[in-house]
Short mmCIF file of C-alpha atoms in Angstrom, two decimals:
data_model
loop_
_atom_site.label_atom_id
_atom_site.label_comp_id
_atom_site.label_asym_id
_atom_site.label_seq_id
_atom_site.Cartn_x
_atom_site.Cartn_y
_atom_site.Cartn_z
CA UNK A 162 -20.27 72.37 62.54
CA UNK A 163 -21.39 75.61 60.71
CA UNK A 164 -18.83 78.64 60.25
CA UNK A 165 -19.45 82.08 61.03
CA UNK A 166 -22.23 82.63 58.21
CA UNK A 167 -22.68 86.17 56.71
CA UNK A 168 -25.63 87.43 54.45
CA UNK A 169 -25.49 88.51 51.93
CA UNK A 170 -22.30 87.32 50.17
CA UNK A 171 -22.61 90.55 47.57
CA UNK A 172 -25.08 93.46 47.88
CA UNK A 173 -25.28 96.48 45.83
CA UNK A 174 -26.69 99.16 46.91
CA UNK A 175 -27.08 103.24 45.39
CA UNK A 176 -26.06 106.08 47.44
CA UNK A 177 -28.08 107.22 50.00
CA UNK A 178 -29.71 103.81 50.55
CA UNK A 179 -28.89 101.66 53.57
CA UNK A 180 -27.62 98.60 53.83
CA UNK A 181 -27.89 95.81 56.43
CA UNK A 182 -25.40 93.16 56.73
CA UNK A 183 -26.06 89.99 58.63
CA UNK A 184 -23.93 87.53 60.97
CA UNK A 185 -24.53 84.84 62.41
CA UNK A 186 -21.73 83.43 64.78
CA UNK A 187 -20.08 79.90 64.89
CA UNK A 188 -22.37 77.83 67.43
CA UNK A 189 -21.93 79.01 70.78
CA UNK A 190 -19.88 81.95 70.64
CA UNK A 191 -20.68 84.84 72.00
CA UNK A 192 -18.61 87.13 70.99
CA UNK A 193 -18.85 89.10 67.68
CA UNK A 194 -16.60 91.48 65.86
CA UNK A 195 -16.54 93.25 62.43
CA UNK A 196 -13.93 93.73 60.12
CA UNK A 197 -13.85 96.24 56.87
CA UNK A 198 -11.46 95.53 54.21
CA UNK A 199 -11.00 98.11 51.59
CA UNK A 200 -9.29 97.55 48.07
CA UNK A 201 -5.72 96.84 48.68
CA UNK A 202 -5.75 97.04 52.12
CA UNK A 203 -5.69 94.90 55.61
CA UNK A 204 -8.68 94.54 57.70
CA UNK A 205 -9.62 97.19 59.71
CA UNK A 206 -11.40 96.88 63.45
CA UNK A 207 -14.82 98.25 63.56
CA UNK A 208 -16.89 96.95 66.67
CA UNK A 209 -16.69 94.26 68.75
CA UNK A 210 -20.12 92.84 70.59
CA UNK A 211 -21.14 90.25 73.07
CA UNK A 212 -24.86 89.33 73.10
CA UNK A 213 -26.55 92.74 73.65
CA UNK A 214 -23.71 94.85 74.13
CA UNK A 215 -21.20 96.58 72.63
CA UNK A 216 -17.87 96.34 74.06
CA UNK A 217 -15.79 98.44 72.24
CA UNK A 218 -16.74 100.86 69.07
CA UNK A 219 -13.41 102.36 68.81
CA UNK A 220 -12.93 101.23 65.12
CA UNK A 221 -16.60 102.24 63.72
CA UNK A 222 -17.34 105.87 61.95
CA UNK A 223 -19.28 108.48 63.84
CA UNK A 224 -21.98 108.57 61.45
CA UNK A 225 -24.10 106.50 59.85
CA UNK A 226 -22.97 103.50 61.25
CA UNK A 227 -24.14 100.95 63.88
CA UNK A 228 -24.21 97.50 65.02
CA UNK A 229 -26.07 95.18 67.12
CA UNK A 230 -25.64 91.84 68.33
CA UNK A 231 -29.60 90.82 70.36
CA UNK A 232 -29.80 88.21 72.41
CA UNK A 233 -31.94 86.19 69.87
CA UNK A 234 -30.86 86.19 65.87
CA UNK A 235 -27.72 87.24 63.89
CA UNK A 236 -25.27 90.33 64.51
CA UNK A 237 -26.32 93.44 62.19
CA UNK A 238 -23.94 96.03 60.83
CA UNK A 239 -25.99 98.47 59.92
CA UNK A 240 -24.68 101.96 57.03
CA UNK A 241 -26.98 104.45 56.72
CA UNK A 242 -27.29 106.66 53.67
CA UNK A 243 -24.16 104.99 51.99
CA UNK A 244 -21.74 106.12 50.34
CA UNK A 245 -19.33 105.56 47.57
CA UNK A 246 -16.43 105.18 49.79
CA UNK A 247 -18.47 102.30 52.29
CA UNK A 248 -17.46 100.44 48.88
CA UNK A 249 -16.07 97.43 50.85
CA UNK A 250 -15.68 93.97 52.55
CA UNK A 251 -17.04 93.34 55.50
CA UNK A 252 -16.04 90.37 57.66
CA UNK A 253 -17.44 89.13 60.78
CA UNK A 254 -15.39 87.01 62.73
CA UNK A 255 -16.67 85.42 66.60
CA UNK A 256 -14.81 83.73 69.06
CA UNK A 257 -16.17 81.75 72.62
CA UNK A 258 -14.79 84.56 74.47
CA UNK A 259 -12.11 83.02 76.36
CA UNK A 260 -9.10 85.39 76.40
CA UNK A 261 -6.15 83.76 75.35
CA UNK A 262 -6.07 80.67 72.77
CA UNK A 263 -9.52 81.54 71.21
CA UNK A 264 -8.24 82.76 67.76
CA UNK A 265 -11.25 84.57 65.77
CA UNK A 266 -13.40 82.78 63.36
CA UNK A 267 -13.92 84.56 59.99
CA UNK A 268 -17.05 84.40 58.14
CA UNK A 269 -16.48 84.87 54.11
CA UNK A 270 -17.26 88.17 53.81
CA UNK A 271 -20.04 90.87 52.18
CA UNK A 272 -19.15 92.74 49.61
CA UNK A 273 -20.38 95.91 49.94
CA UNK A 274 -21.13 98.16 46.24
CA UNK A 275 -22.04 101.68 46.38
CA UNK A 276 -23.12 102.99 43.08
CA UNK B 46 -0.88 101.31 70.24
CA UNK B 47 0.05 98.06 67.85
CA UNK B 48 0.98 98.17 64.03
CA UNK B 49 2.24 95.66 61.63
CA UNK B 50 4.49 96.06 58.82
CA UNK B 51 4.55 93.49 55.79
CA UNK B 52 7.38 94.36 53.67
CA UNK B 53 6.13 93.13 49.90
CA UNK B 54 2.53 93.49 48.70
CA UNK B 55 3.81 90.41 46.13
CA UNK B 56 6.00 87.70 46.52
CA UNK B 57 6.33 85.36 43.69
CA UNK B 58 7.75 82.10 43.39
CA UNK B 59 8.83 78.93 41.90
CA UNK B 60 6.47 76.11 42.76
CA UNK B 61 9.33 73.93 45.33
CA UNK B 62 10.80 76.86 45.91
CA UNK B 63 11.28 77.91 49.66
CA UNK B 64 8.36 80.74 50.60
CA UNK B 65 9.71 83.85 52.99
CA UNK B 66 7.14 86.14 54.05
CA UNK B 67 8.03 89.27 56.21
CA UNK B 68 6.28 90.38 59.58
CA UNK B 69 7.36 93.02 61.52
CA UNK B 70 5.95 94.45 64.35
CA UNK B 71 5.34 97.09 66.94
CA UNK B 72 3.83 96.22 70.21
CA UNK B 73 4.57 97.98 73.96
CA UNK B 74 3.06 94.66 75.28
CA UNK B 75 3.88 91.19 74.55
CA UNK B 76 2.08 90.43 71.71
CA UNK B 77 0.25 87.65 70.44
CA UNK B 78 0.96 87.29 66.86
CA UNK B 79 -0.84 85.67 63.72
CA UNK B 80 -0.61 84.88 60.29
CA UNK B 81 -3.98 84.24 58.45
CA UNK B 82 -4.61 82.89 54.61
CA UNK B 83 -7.13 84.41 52.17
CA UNK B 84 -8.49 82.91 49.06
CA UNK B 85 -9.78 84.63 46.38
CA UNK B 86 -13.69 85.84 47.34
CA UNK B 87 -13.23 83.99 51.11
CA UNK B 88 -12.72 85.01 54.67
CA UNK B 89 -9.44 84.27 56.25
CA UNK B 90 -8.18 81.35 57.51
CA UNK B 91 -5.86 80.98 60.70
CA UNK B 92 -2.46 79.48 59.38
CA UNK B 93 -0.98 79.44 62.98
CA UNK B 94 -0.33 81.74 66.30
CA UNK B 95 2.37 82.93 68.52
CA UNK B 96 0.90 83.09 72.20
CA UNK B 97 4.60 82.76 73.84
CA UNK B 98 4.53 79.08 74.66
CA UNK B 99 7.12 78.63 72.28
CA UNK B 100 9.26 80.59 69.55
CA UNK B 101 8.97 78.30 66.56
CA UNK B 102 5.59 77.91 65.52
CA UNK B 103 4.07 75.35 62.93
CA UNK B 104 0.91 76.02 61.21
CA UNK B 105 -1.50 74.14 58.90
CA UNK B 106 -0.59 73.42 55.38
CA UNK B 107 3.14 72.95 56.08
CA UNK B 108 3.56 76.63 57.54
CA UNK B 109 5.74 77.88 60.33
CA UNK B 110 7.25 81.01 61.65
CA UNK B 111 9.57 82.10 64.33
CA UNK B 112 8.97 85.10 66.81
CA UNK B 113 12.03 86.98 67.13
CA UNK B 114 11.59 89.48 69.96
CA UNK B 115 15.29 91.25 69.38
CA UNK B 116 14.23 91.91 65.83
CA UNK B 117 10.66 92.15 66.24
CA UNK B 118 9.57 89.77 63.37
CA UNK B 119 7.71 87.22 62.89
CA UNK B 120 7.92 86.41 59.65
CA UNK B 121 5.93 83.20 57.59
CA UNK B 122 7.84 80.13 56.12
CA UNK B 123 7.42 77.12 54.38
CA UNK B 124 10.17 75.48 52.55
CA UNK B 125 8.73 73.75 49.41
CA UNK B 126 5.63 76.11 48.17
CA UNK B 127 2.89 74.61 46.14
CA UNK B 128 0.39 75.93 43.63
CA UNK B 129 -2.14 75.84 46.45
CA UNK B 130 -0.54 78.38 48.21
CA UNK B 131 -1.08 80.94 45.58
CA UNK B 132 -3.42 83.33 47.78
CA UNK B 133 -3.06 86.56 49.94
CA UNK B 134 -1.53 86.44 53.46
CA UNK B 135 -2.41 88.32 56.36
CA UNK B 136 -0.19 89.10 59.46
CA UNK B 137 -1.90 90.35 62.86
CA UNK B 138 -0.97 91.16 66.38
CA UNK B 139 -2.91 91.57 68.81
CA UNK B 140 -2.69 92.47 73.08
CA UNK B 141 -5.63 90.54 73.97
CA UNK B 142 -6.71 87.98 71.62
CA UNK B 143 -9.65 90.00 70.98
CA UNK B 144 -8.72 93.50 68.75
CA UNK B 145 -6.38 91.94 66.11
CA UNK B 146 -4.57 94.28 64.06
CA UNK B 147 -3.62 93.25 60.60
CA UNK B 148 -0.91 94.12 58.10
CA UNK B 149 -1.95 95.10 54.64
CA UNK B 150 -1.43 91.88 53.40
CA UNK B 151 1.37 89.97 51.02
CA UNK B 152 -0.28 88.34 47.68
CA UNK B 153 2.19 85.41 46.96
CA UNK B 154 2.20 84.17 43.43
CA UNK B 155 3.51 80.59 42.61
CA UNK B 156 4.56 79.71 39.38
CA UNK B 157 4.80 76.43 37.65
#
């Protein structure tokens, strides 16, 4: 059985270009969330999706940010006109969805290189 | 709201040696409570989970740890560490399974 798979392991991108980071869940789960780890630090809550909808955004920046998860094809986190400081890791993790007893999944990680 | 407190971004020690790693948390709900492995350039791993059923908890790779609701710990054992070990651990609590919230992590160091 596959793993949570993210895409691509390392990406480097120059500010003010965008960057799209892919997910694609463990085999039927439907439930998606993201993760950012910055240098030195824990993981941080960004987003949390089911197929086609976003259930809670609490952890994701205002601006420049978004996420997806369609009904067909991977999860996208999606940074607009990055910056130095979206210098990161970002982890997607998925679980079936069924409350308590369904610990999250972690996928390996992007790292994220604003230059 | 939920926080975690790791006391000691590094922990180093002898390989056989007895591995302590401290949790401490702050939850208005009972929590459920996790301790997760990273390796160098990896995602995390689950080591094991407190979800109330009982207080001692054993985990993969020879792991336990013991929720302690009057001091609000939770902190990571295992009693003979290895050089496998050597990697960075995570504590996280969480209300709902879903939204974990993690501690800033421990790095422990084993040495030959």
């Amino acid at each position: 059985n596959a793993g949570v798979m993210q895409n691509p392991r390392h990406l480097v991108r120059r500010r003010g270009q965008e960057a799209r980071l892919r997910c694609s869940p463990v085999k039927g789960h439907s439930h998606v969330y993201w993760y950012r780890q910055l240098p030195e630090e824990g993981l941080k809550f960004m987003v949390y999706l089911q197929k086609e909808n976003i259930i809670d955004e609490s952890g994701m920046p205002k601006e420049r940010f978004s996420a997806e998860f369609p009904k067909e094809g991977p999860s996208i986190l999606r940074i607009q006109q990055v910056v130095r400081g979206d210098s990161a890791a970002y982890f997607c993790a998925s679980s079936p969805g069924q409350g308590g007893g369904s610990p999250l999944h972690f996928g390996n990680g992007t790292r994220l290189t604003v230059t | 709201a939920q926080s975690v407190t790791q006391l000691g971004s590094h922990v180093s020690v002898s390989e056989g040696a007895l591995v302590l790693l401290r949790c401490n948390y702050s939850s208005s709900v009972p929590p459920y409570l996790f301790w997760y492995v990273q390796y160098p350039n990896q995602g995390l791993q689950l080591l094991l989970k407190y979800t109330s059923a009982a207080t001692l908890v054993k985990g993969i790779n020879g792991f336990e740890a013991e929720f302690k609701k009057s001091e609000t710990s939770f902190h990571l054992t295992k009693p003979s560490a290895h050089m496998s070990d050597a990697a960075e651990y995570f504590c996280a609590v969480s209300r709902d399974f879903q939204k974990l919230v993690f501690g800033t992590g421990t790095r422990l160091l084993v040495s030959p």
